[in-house]
Coordinates of N, CA and C in Angstrom, one line a residue:
Chain M
G539 N 0.8 -1.2 0.0 CA 0.0 0.0 0.0 C 0.8 1.3 0.0
A540 N 0.2 2.4 -0.2 CA 0.9 3.6 -0.3 C 1.3 4.3 1.0
G541 N 0.5 3.9 2.1 CA 0.7 4.6 3.3 C 1.3 3.6 4.4
V542 N 1.4 4.2 5.6 CA 1.9 3.4 6.7 C 0.8 2.5 7.2
S543 N 1.1 1.2 7.4 CA 0.1 0.2 7.8 C 0.4 -0.3 9.1
Q544 N -0.6 -0.3 10.0 CA -0.4 -0.9 11.4 C -1.4 -2.0 11.6
S545 N -0.9 -3.0 12.3 CA -1.8 -4.1 12.7 C -1.5 -4.7 14.1
P546 N -2.5 -5.2 14.8 CA -3.9 -5.1 14.5 C -4.4 -3.7 14.7
S547 N -5.6 -3.4 14.2 CA -6.1 -2.0 14.5 C -6.7 -1.9 15.9
N548 N -7.1 -3.0 16.4 CA -7.6 -3.1 17.8 C -7.1 -4.3 18.5
K549 N -6.7 -4.2 19.7 CA -6.3 -5.4 20.5 C -6.8 -5.3 21.9
V550 N -7.5 -6.3 22.3 CA -8.0 -6.4 23.7 C -7.3 -7.6 24.3
T551 N -6.7 -7.4 25.5 CA -6.0 -8.6 26.1 C -6.1 -8.4 27.6
E552 N -5.8 -9.5 28.3 CA -5.8 -9.5 29.7 C -4.5 -9.0 30.3
K553 N -4.6 -8.4 31.5 CA -3.4 -8.0 32.2 C -2.4 -9.1 32.4
G554 N -1.2 -8.9 32.1 CA -0.1 -9.9 32.3 C 0.3 -10.6 31.0
K555 N -0.6 -10.5 30.0 CA -0.2 -11.1 28.7 C 0.8 -10.2 27.9
D556 N 1.5 -10.9 27.0 CA 2.4 -10.1 26.1 C 1.6 -9.8 24.8
V557 N 1.9 -8.6 24.2 CA 1.3 -8.2 23.0 C 2.4 -7.8 22.0
E558 N 2.1 -7.9 20.7 CA 3.0 -7.5 19.7 C 2.3 -6.7 18.7
L559 N 2.8 -5.5 18.4 CA 2.2 -4.6 17.5 C 3.1 -4.4 16.3
R560 N 2.5 -4.3 15.1 CA 3.3 -4.3 13.9 C 3.1 -3.0 13.1
C561 N 4.2 -2.6 12.5 CA 4.1 -1.4 11.6 C 4.9 -1.6 10.3
D562 N 4.2 -1.4 9.2 CA 4.8 -1.5 7.9 C 4.9 0.0 7.4
P563 N 6.1 0.5 7.3 CA 6.3 1.9 6.8 C 6.1 2.0 5.3
I564 N 6.1 3.2 4.9 CA 6.1 3.5 3.5 C 7.4 3.0 2.9
S565 N 7.3 2.4 1.7 CA 8.5 1.8 1.0 C 9.5 2.9 0.8
G566 N 10.8 2.6 1.2 CA 11.9 3.6 1.0 C 12.1 4.5 2.1
H567 N 11.2 4.6 3.1 CA 11.4 5.4 4.3 C 12.3 4.7 5.3
T568 N 13.5 5.3 5.5 CA 14.4 4.7 6.4 C 14.2 5.0 7.9
A569 N 13.5 6.1 8.2 CA 13.2 6.5 9.6 C 11.8 6.0 10.0
L570 N 11.8 5.5 11.2 CA 10.5 4.9 11.7 C 10.4 5.3 13.2
Y571 N 9.2 5.7 13.6 CA 9.0 6.3 14.9 C 7.8 5.5 15.5
W572 N 7.9 5.2 16.8 CA 6.7 4.8 17.6 C 6.3 5.8 18.6
Y573 N 5.0 6.1 18.7 CA 4.5 7.0 19.7 C 3.3 6.3 20.4
R574 N 3.0 6.8 21.6 CA 1.8 6.4 22.4 C 0.9 7.6 22.6
Q575 N -0.4 7.4 22.4 CA -1.3 8.5 22.7 C -2.4 7.9 23.7
S576 N -2.3 8.4 24.9 CA -3.3 8.1 25.9 C -4.5 9.0 25.9
L577 N -5.6 8.6 26.4 CA -6.8 9.4 26.3 C -6.6 10.7 27.0
G578 N -6.9 11.8 26.2 CA -6.7 13.1 26.7 C -5.3 13.6 26.8
Q579 N -4.3 12.8 26.3 CA -2.9 13.2 26.4 C -2.4 13.5 25.0
G580 N -1.2 14.1 25.0 CA -0.5 14.4 23.8 C 0.2 13.1 23.3
L581 N 0.9 13.2 22.2 CA 1.7 12.1 21.7 C 3.0 12.0 22.5
E582 N 3.2 10.8 23.0 CA 4.4 10.4 23.8 C 5.4 9.6 22.9
F583 N 6.6 10.1 22.7 CA 7.6 9.4 21.9 C 8.1 8.2 22.6
L584 N 8.2 7.1 21.9 CA 8.7 5.9 22.5 C 10.1 5.5 21.9
I585 N 10.2 5.4 20.6 CA 11.5 4.9 20.0 C 11.6 5.3 18.6
Y586 N 12.8 5.5 18.1 CA 13.1 6.0 16.8 C 14.1 5.0 16.1
F587 N 13.8 4.6 14.9 CA 14.7 3.7 14.1 C 15.3 4.5 12.9
Q588 N 16.5 4.3 12.7 CA 17.1 4.7 11.4 C 17.7 3.5 10.8
G589 N 17.0 3.0 9.7 CA 17.4 1.7 9.2 C 16.9 0.6 10.3
N590 N 17.8 -0.3 10.6 CA 17.5 -1.3 11.6 C 18.0 -1.0 13.0
S591 N 18.7 0.2 13.1 CA 19.2 0.5 14.4 C 18.4 1.6 15.1
A592 N 18.4 1.5 16.4 CA 17.5 2.5 17.2 C 18.4 3.4 18.0
P593 N 18.8 4.6 17.4 CA 19.7 5.5 18.1 C 19.0 6.2 19.3
D594 N 17.7 6.1 19.3 CA 17.0 6.8 20.4 C 15.9 5.9 21.0
K595 N 16.2 5.3 22.1 CA 15.1 4.5 22.8 C 14.7 5.2 24.1
S596 N 14.9 6.5 24.2 CA 14.7 7.2 25.5 C 13.3 7.2 25.9
G597 N 12.4 7.0 25.0 CA 11.0 7.2 25.4 C 10.3 5.9 25.9
L598 N 11.0 4.8 25.8 CA 10.4 3.5 26.2 C 10.2 3.6 27.7
P599 N 8.9 3.4 28.2 CA 8.6 3.7 29.6 C 9.2 2.7 30.6
S600 N 9.4 1.5 30.2 CA 10.0 0.5 31.1 C 10.6 -0.6 30.3
D601 N 11.3 -1.5 31.0 CA 12.0 -2.6 30.3 C 11.0 -3.7 29.8
R602 N 9.7 -3.5 30.1 CA 8.7 -4.4 29.5 C 8.4 -4.1 28.0
F603 N 8.9 -2.9 27.6 CA 8.7 -2.4 26.2 C 10.0 -2.7 25.4
S604 N 9.8 -3.2 24.3 CA 11.0 -3.4 23.4 C 10.5 -3.3 21.9
A605 N 11.4 -3.0 21.0 CA 11.0 -2.9 19.6 C 12.2 -3.3 18.8
E606 N 11.8 -3.8 17.6 CA 12.9 -4.2 16.7 C 12.4 -3.9 15.3
R607 N 13.4 -3.8 14.4 CA 13.1 -3.5 13.0 C 14.0 -4.4 12.1
T608 N 13.4 -5.0 11.2 CA 14.2 -5.9 10.3 C 14.1 -5.5 8.9
G609 N 15.2 -5.7 8.2 CA 15.3 -5.4 6.7 C 15.0 -4.0 6.4
G610 N 15.2 -3.1 7.4 CA 15.0 -1.7 7.2 C 13.5 -1.4 6.8
S611 N 12.6 -2.3 7.2 CA 11.2 -2.1 6.8 C 10.3 -2.3 8.1
V612 N 9.7 -3.5 8.2 CA 8.7 -3.8 9.2 C 9.3 -3.6 10.6
S613 N 8.5 -3.1 11.5 CA 8.9 -2.9 12.9 C 7.8 -3.6 13.8
T614 N 8.3 -4.2 14.9 CA 7.3 -4.7 15.9 C 7.6 -4.1 17.2
L615 N 6.6 -3.7 17.9 CA 6.7 -3.1 19.3 C 6.1 -4.2 20.2
T616 N 6.9 -4.7 21.1 CA 6.4 -5.7 22.0 C 6.3 -5.2 23.4
I617 N 5.2 -5.5 24.0 CA 4.9 -5.1 25.4 C 4.8 -6.4 26.2
Q618 N 5.6 -6.7 27.2 CA 5.5 -7.9 28.0 C 4.8 -7.6 29.3
R619 N 4.1 -8.6 29.8 CA 3.4 -8.5 31.1 C 2.6 -7.2 31.1
T620 N 1.7 -7.1 30.2 CA 0.9 -5.8 30.1 C 0.2 -5.4 31.4
Q621 N 0.2 -4.1 31.6 CA -0.5 -3.5 32.7 C -1.6 -2.6 32.2
Q622 N -2.6 -2.3 33.1 CA -3.7 -1.5 32.6 C -3.3 -0.1 32.1
E623 N -2.2 0.4 32.7 CA -1.8 1.7 32.3 C -1.1 1.7 30.9
D624 N -1.0 0.5 30.3 CA -0.5 0.4 28.9 C -1.6 0.7 27.9
S625 N -2.8 0.7 28.4 CA -3.9 0.9 27.4 C -3.8 2.3 26.8
A626 N -3.7 2.3 25.5 CA -3.5 3.6 24.7 C -3.6 3.2 23.2
V627 N -3.5 4.3 22.4 CA -3.3 4.1 21.0 C -1.9 4.2 20.7
Y628 N -1.3 3.2 20.0 CA 0.1 3.2 19.6 C 0.2 3.5 18.2
L629 N 0.9 4.6 17.9 CA 1.0 5.1 16.5 C 2.4 4.9 16.0
C630 N 2.5 4.6 14.7 CA 3.8 4.5 14.0 C 3.8 5.5 12.9
A631 N 5.0 6.1 12.7 CA 5.2 7.0 11.6 C 6.5 6.7 10.9
S632 N 6.6 7.1 9.6 CA 7.8 6.9 8.9 C 8.1 8.2 8.1
S633 N 9.4 8.3 7.8 CA 9.8 9.4 7.0 C 11.1 9.1 6.2
L634 N 11.5 9.9 5.2 CA 12.8 9.7 4.6 C 13.8 10.1 5.7
R635 N 15.1 9.8 5.4 CA 16.1 9.9 6.4 C 16.3 11.3 6.9
D636 N 16.3 12.3 6.0 CA 16.5 13.7 6.4 C 15.5 14.2 7.4
P637 N 16.0 14.8 8.5 CA 15.0 15.3 9.5 C 14.1 16.4 9.0
G638 N 14.4 17.0 7.8 CA 13.6 18.0 7.2 C 12.4 17.4 6.5
Q639 N 12.3 16.1 6.4 CA 11.2 15.5 5.7 C 10.0 15.2 6.6
P640 N 8.7 15.3 6.0 CA 7.5 15.1 6.8 C 7.4 13.7 7.3
Q641 N 6.7 13.6 8.4 CA 6.4 12.3 9.0 C 5.0 11.9 8.4
H642 N 4.8 10.6 8.2 CA 3.6 10.0 7.7 C 3.1 9.0 8.7
F643 N 1.9 9.1 9.2 CA 1.4 8.2 10.3 C 0.5 7.1 9.8
G644 N 0.5 6.0 10.5 CA -0.5 5.0 10.3 C -1.7 5.3 11.2
D645 N -2.8 4.5 11.1 CA -4.0 4.8 11.9 C -3.9 4.3 13.3
G646 N -2.8 3.6 13.6 CA -2.6 3.2 15.0 C -3.2 1.9 15.4
T647 N -2.8 1.4 16.5 CA -3.4 0.2 17.2 C -3.9 0.6 18.5
R648 N -5.2 0.4 18.7 CA -5.9 0.7 20.0 C -5.8 -0.5 20.9
L649 N -5.0 -0.3 21.9 CA -4.7 -1.4 22.9 C -5.5 -1.2 24.2
S650 N -6.3 -2.2 24.5 CA -7.0 -2.2 25.8 C -6.7 -3.4 26.6
I651 N -6.2 -3.1 27.8 CA -5.8 -4.1 28.8 C -6.9 -4.2 29.9
L652 N -7.4 -5.4 29.9 CA -8.6 -5.7 30.9 C -8.0 -6.0 32.3
Chain N
K321 N 15.0 21.8 27.1 CA 14.0 20.8 26.5 C 12.9 21.6 25.8
Q322 N 12.6 21.2 24.6 CA 11.5 21.9 23.8 C 10.2 21.8 24.5
E323 N 9.5 22.9 24.6 CA 8.1 22.9 25.0 C 7.2 23.5 24.0
V324 N 6.1 22.8 23.6 CA 5.2 23.2 22.6 C 3.8 23.4 23.2
T325 N 3.3 24.6 22.9 CA 2.0 25.0 23.5 C 1.0 25.3 22.4
Q326 N -0.2 24.8 22.4 CA -1.2 25.2 21.4 C -2.4 25.8 22.1
I327 N -2.7 27.0 21.5 CA -3.9 27.7 22.0 C -4.8 28.1 20.8
P328 N -6.1 28.0 20.9 CA -6.8 27.5 22.1 C -6.8 26.0 22.1
A329 N -7.2 25.4 23.3 CA -7.3 23.9 23.4 C -8.5 23.4 22.6
A330 N -9.5 24.2 22.6 CA -10.8 23.8 21.9 C -11.4 25.1 21.3
L331 N -12.1 24.8 20.1 CA -12.7 26.0 19.4 C -13.9 25.4 18.7
S332 N -15.0 26.2 18.8 CA -16.3 25.8 18.1 C -16.7 27.1 17.4
V333 N -16.9 26.9 16.1 CA -17.3 28.1 15.3 C -18.3 27.7 14.2
P334 N -19.1 28.7 13.8 CA -20.0 28.4 12.7 C -19.3 28.3 11.3
E335 N -19.9 27.6 10.4 CA -19.3 27.4 9.1 C -19.1 28.7 8.4
G336 N -18.0 28.8 7.7 CA -17.7 30.0 6.9 C -16.7 31.0 7.6
E337 N -16.4 30.8 8.9 CA -15.5 31.7 9.6 C -14.1 31.4 9.2
N338 N -13.2 32.4 9.2 CA -11.8 32.3 9.1 C -11.2 32.1 10.4
L339 N -10.3 31.1 10.6 CA -9.7 30.7 11.9 C -8.2 30.8 11.9
V340 N -7.7 31.1 13.1 CA -6.3 31.1 13.4 C -6.0 30.2 14.6
L341 N -5.2 29.2 14.3 CA -4.8 28.3 15.4 C -3.3 28.6 15.7
N342 N -2.9 28.6 17.0 CA -1.6 29.0 17.4 C -0.8 27.9 18.0
C343 N 0.5 28.0 17.7 CA 1.5 27.0 18.2 C 2.7 27.8 18.6
S344 N 3.1 27.7 19.9 CA 4.3 28.4 20.3 C 5.3 27.4 20.9
F345 N 6.6 27.7 20.8 CA 7.6 26.8 21.2 C 8.8 27.6 21.8
T346 N 9.5 26.9 22.7 CA 10.5 27.6 23.5 C 11.9 27.6 22.9
D347 N 12.2 26.6 22.1 CA 13.6 26.5 21.5 C 13.5 26.8 20.0
S348 N 14.1 27.8 19.6 CA 14.0 28.2 18.2 C 14.9 27.5 17.2
A349 N 15.8 26.6 17.8 CA 16.7 25.9 16.9 C 16.0 24.6 16.4
I350 N 15.1 24.9 15.4 CA 14.3 23.8 14.9 C 14.7 23.5 13.5
Y351 N 14.4 22.2 13.1 CA 14.6 21.8 11.7 C 13.5 22.2 10.8
N352 N 12.3 22.0 11.3 CA 11.1 22.3 10.6 C 9.9 22.4 11.5
L353 N 8.7 22.7 11.1 CA 7.5 22.6 11.9 C 6.4 22.0 11.0
Q354 N 5.7 21.0 11.5 CA 4.7 20.3 10.7 C 3.4 20.5 11.4
W355 N 2.3 20.7 10.6 CA 1.0 20.8 11.1 C 0.3 19.5 10.6
F356 N -0.5 18.9 11.6 CA -1.3 17.7 11.3 C -2.7 17.9 11.7
R357 N -3.6 17.1 11.1 CA -4.9 17.0 11.6 C -5.1 15.5 12.0
Q358 N -6.0 15.3 13.1 CA -6.3 14.0 13.5 C -7.8 13.9 13.7
D359 N -8.4 13.0 12.9 CA -9.8 12.7 13.1 C -10.0 11.6 14.1
P360 N -11.1 11.5 14.8 CA -11.4 10.6 15.8 C -11.1 9.2 15.4
G361 N -10.3 8.4 16.2 CA -10.0 7.0 15.9 C -9.0 6.8 14.7
K362 N -8.4 7.9 14.3 CA -7.5 7.8 13.2 C -6.1 8.3 13.6
G363 N -5.1 8.0 12.7 CA -3.8 8.6 12.9 C -3.7 10.0 12.4
L364 N -2.5 10.5 12.4 CA -2.3 11.9 12.0 C -2.1 12.0 10.5
T365 N -2.7 13.1 10.0 CA -2.6 13.4 8.5 C -1.8 14.7 8.4
S366 N -0.7 14.6 7.6 CA 0.1 15.8 7.5 C -0.6 16.8 6.6
L367 N -0.6 18.1 7.1 CA -1.2 19.1 6.3 C -0.2 20.0 5.6
L368 N 0.8 20.5 6.4 CA 1.8 21.4 5.9 C 3.1 21.2 6.7
L369 N 4.2 21.4 6.0 CA 5.5 21.3 6.7 C 6.3 22.6 6.2
I370 N 6.7 23.3 7.2 CA 7.5 24.5 7.0 C 8.9 24.3 7.4
Q371 N 9.9 24.4 6.4 CA 11.3 24.2 6.8 C 11.7 25.4 7.6
S372 N 12.8 25.2 8.3 CA 13.4 26.2 9.2 C 13.7 27.5 8.5
S373 N 14.0 27.4 7.2 CA 14.4 28.6 6.4 C 13.2 29.3 5.8
Q374 N 12.0 28.7 5.9 CA 10.9 29.3 5.3 C 10.0 30.1 6.2
R375 N 9.2 31.0 5.7 CA 8.3 31.8 6.5 C 6.8 31.3 6.5
E376 N 6.4 30.7 5.4 CA 5.1 30.2 5.3 C 4.9 29.1 4.2
Q377 N 3.8 28.4 4.3 CA 3.4 27.4 3.3 C 1.9 27.5 3.2
T378 N 1.5 27.2 2.0 CA 0.0 27.3 1.7 C -0.4 26.0 0.9
S379 N -1.6 25.5 1.3 CA -2.2 24.4 0.6 C -3.7 24.6 0.6
G380 N -4.3 25.0 -0.5 CA -5.7 25.2 -0.6 C -6.1 26.3 0.4
R381 N -7.1 26.0 1.3 CA -7.6 27.0 2.2 C -6.7 27.1 3.5
L382 N -5.6 26.4 3.5 CA -4.7 26.4 4.7 C -3.5 27.2 4.4
N383 N -3.1 28.0 5.4 CA -1.8 28.7 5.3 C -1.1 28.6 6.7
A384 N 0.1 28.2 6.7 CA 0.9 28.1 7.9 C 2.0 29.1 7.8
S385 N 2.3 29.8 8.9 CA 3.4 30.7 9.0 C 4.3 30.3 10.1
L386 N 5.6 30.8 10.0 CA 6.6 30.4 11.0 C 7.4 31.7 11.3
D387 N 7.5 32.0 12.6 CA 8.3 33.1 13.1 C 9.2 32.5 14.2
K388 N 10.4 32.1 13.8 CA 11.3 31.5 14.8 C 11.7 32.5 15.9
S389 N 11.9 33.7 15.5 CA 12.4 34.7 16.5 C 11.4 34.8 17.7
S390 N 10.1 34.7 17.4 CA 9.2 34.8 18.5 C 8.7 33.5 18.9
G391 N 9.2 32.4 18.3 CA 8.8 31.1 18.7 C 7.3 30.8 18.5
R392 N 6.8 31.2 17.3 CA 5.4 31.0 17.0 C 5.2 30.5 15.6
S393 N 4.1 29.7 15.5 CA 3.6 29.3 14.2 C 2.1 29.5 14.3
T394 N 1.5 29.9 13.2 CA 0.0 30.0 13.1 C -0.5 29.2 11.9
L395 N -1.6 28.5 12.1 CA -2.3 27.8 11.0 C -3.6 28.6 10.8
Y396 N -3.7 29.1 9.6 CA -4.9 29.9 9.2 C -5.8 29.0 8.3
I397 N -7.0 28.9 8.7 CA -8.0 28.1 7.9 C -9.0 29.1 7.3
A398 N -9.1 29.2 6.0 CA -10.1 30.2 5.4 C -11.4 29.5 5.2
A399 N -12.5 30.2 5.3 CA -13.8 29.8 5.0 C -14.1 28.4 5.5
S400 N -14.0 28.2 6.8 CA -14.1 26.9 7.5 C -15.4 26.1 7.1
Q401 N -15.2 24.8 7.1 CA -16.3 23.9 6.7 C -16.5 22.8 7.7
P402 N -17.7 22.2 7.9 CA -17.9 21.2 8.8 C -16.8 20.0 8.7
G403 N -16.4 19.8 7.5 CA -15.4 18.7 7.3 C -14.0 19.1 7.8
D404 N -13.8 20.3 8.3 CA -12.6 20.7 8.9 C -12.5 20.3 10.4
S405 N -13.6 19.9 10.9 CA -13.7 19.5 12.3 C -12.7 18.3 12.6
A406 N -11.8 18.5 13.5 CA -10.8 17.6 13.8 C -9.9 18.2 14.9
T407 N -8.9 17.4 15.3 CA -7.9 18.0 16.2 C -6.7 18.3 15.4
Y408 N -6.1 19.5 15.6 CA -5.0 20.0 14.8 C -3.8 20.1 15.8
L409 N -2.7 19.4 15.3 CA -1.5 19.4 16.1 C -0.3 20.0 15.4
C410 N 0.6 20.6 16.1 CA 1.8 21.0 15.5 C 3.0 20.2 16.1
A411 N 4.0 20.0 15.4 CA 5.2 19.2 15.9 C 6.4 19.7 15.3
L412 N 7.5 19.7 16.1 CA 8.8 20.2 15.6 C 10.0 19.5 16.2
P413 N 10.9 19.0 15.3 CA 12.2 18.5 15.8 C 13.1 19.6 16.1
S414 N 13.9 19.5 17.1 CA 14.8 20.6 17.5 C 15.9 20.2 18.3
G415 N 16.9 21.1 18.6 CA 18.0 20.8 19.5 C 18.8 19.7 19.0
G416 N 19.0 19.5 17.7 CA 19.9 18.4 17.2 C 19.2 17.1 17.3
S417 N 17.9 17.0 17.6 CA 17.2 15.7 17.6 C 16.3 15.6 16.5
Y418 N 16.2 14.4 15.9 CA 15.2 14.1 14.9 C 13.8 13.9 15.4
I419 N 13.7 13.8 16.7 CA 12.4 13.5 17.3 C 11.6 14.7 17.5
P420 N 10.4 14.8 16.9 CA 9.6 16.0 17.0 C 8.9 16.0 18.4
T421 N 8.7 17.2 18.9 CA 7.9 17.4 20.1 C 6.6 17.9 19.6
F422 N 5.5 17.3 20.1 CA 4.1 17.6 19.7 C 3.5 18.5 20.7
G423 N 2.6 19.4 20.2 CA 1.7 20.1 21.1 C 0.5 19.2 21.4
R424 N -0.3 19.7 22.4 CA -1.5 18.9 22.8 C -2.6 19.0 21.8
G425 N -2.5 19.9 20.9 CA -3.6 20.0 19.9 C -4.7 21.0 20.2
T426 N -5.3 21.4 19.1 CA -6.6 22.3 19.2 C -7.7 21.5 18.6
S427 N -8.7 21.2 19.4 CA -9.9 20.5 19.0 C -10.9 21.5 18.3
L428 N -11.1 21.3 17.1 CA -11.9 22.2 16.3 C -13.3 21.6 15.9
I429 N -14.3 22.3 16.2 CA -15.7 21.9 15.7 C -16.2 23.0 14.9
V430 N -16.6 22.7 13.6 CA -17.2 23.7 12.7 C -18.6 23.2 12.5
H431 N -19.6 24.0 13.0 CA -21.0 23.5 12.9 C -21.7 24.3 11.8
P432 N -22.6 23.5 11.1 CA -23.3 24.1 9.9 C -24.2 25.3 10.3

């Protein structure tokens, strides 16, 4: 597809379970970003990839959160032992390498922890 | 640390009005500034991107300006329509970081 694709669009799971969220960036975009948007809050930066490496992981809230990117394309965000406070919309964006290029967002994954 | 403020937080106007949404920032060492709209349950859609060296960008009924010296950007929406109803966010990478800082957004409702 032409845009950033995220799956699943919705995920409901029980507290304590692990979840995996997927992001397919726009073809050719080397930069990839994960954000979290909680109800009534702004966008919270989680992690940034340039190619397959993550030069900035400063936003990951705890060691339960991890992310990887393979082949310079698809990225997965994994949350282990989910907690209720992890409930949020997780958004992925991609852009060309240059920081002057615009970010393009997917529609997000709405995660609900019961 | 960059701080981004958007005023007003919410706005409700009748159709046809011209609108100004404001975005202010504390660190003027920015790469660019991007305006987005977000519809309920959706991701962000890029509207306009102003490079650091530019003063404004226009797309259709939208015009965005940038004044780095005063730490401000404005998004002007001409002849507003109900379809413009959404949350509008500004975002800017700065301070040597590729990571943009986002404002909390302005929630706009345009009623017929």
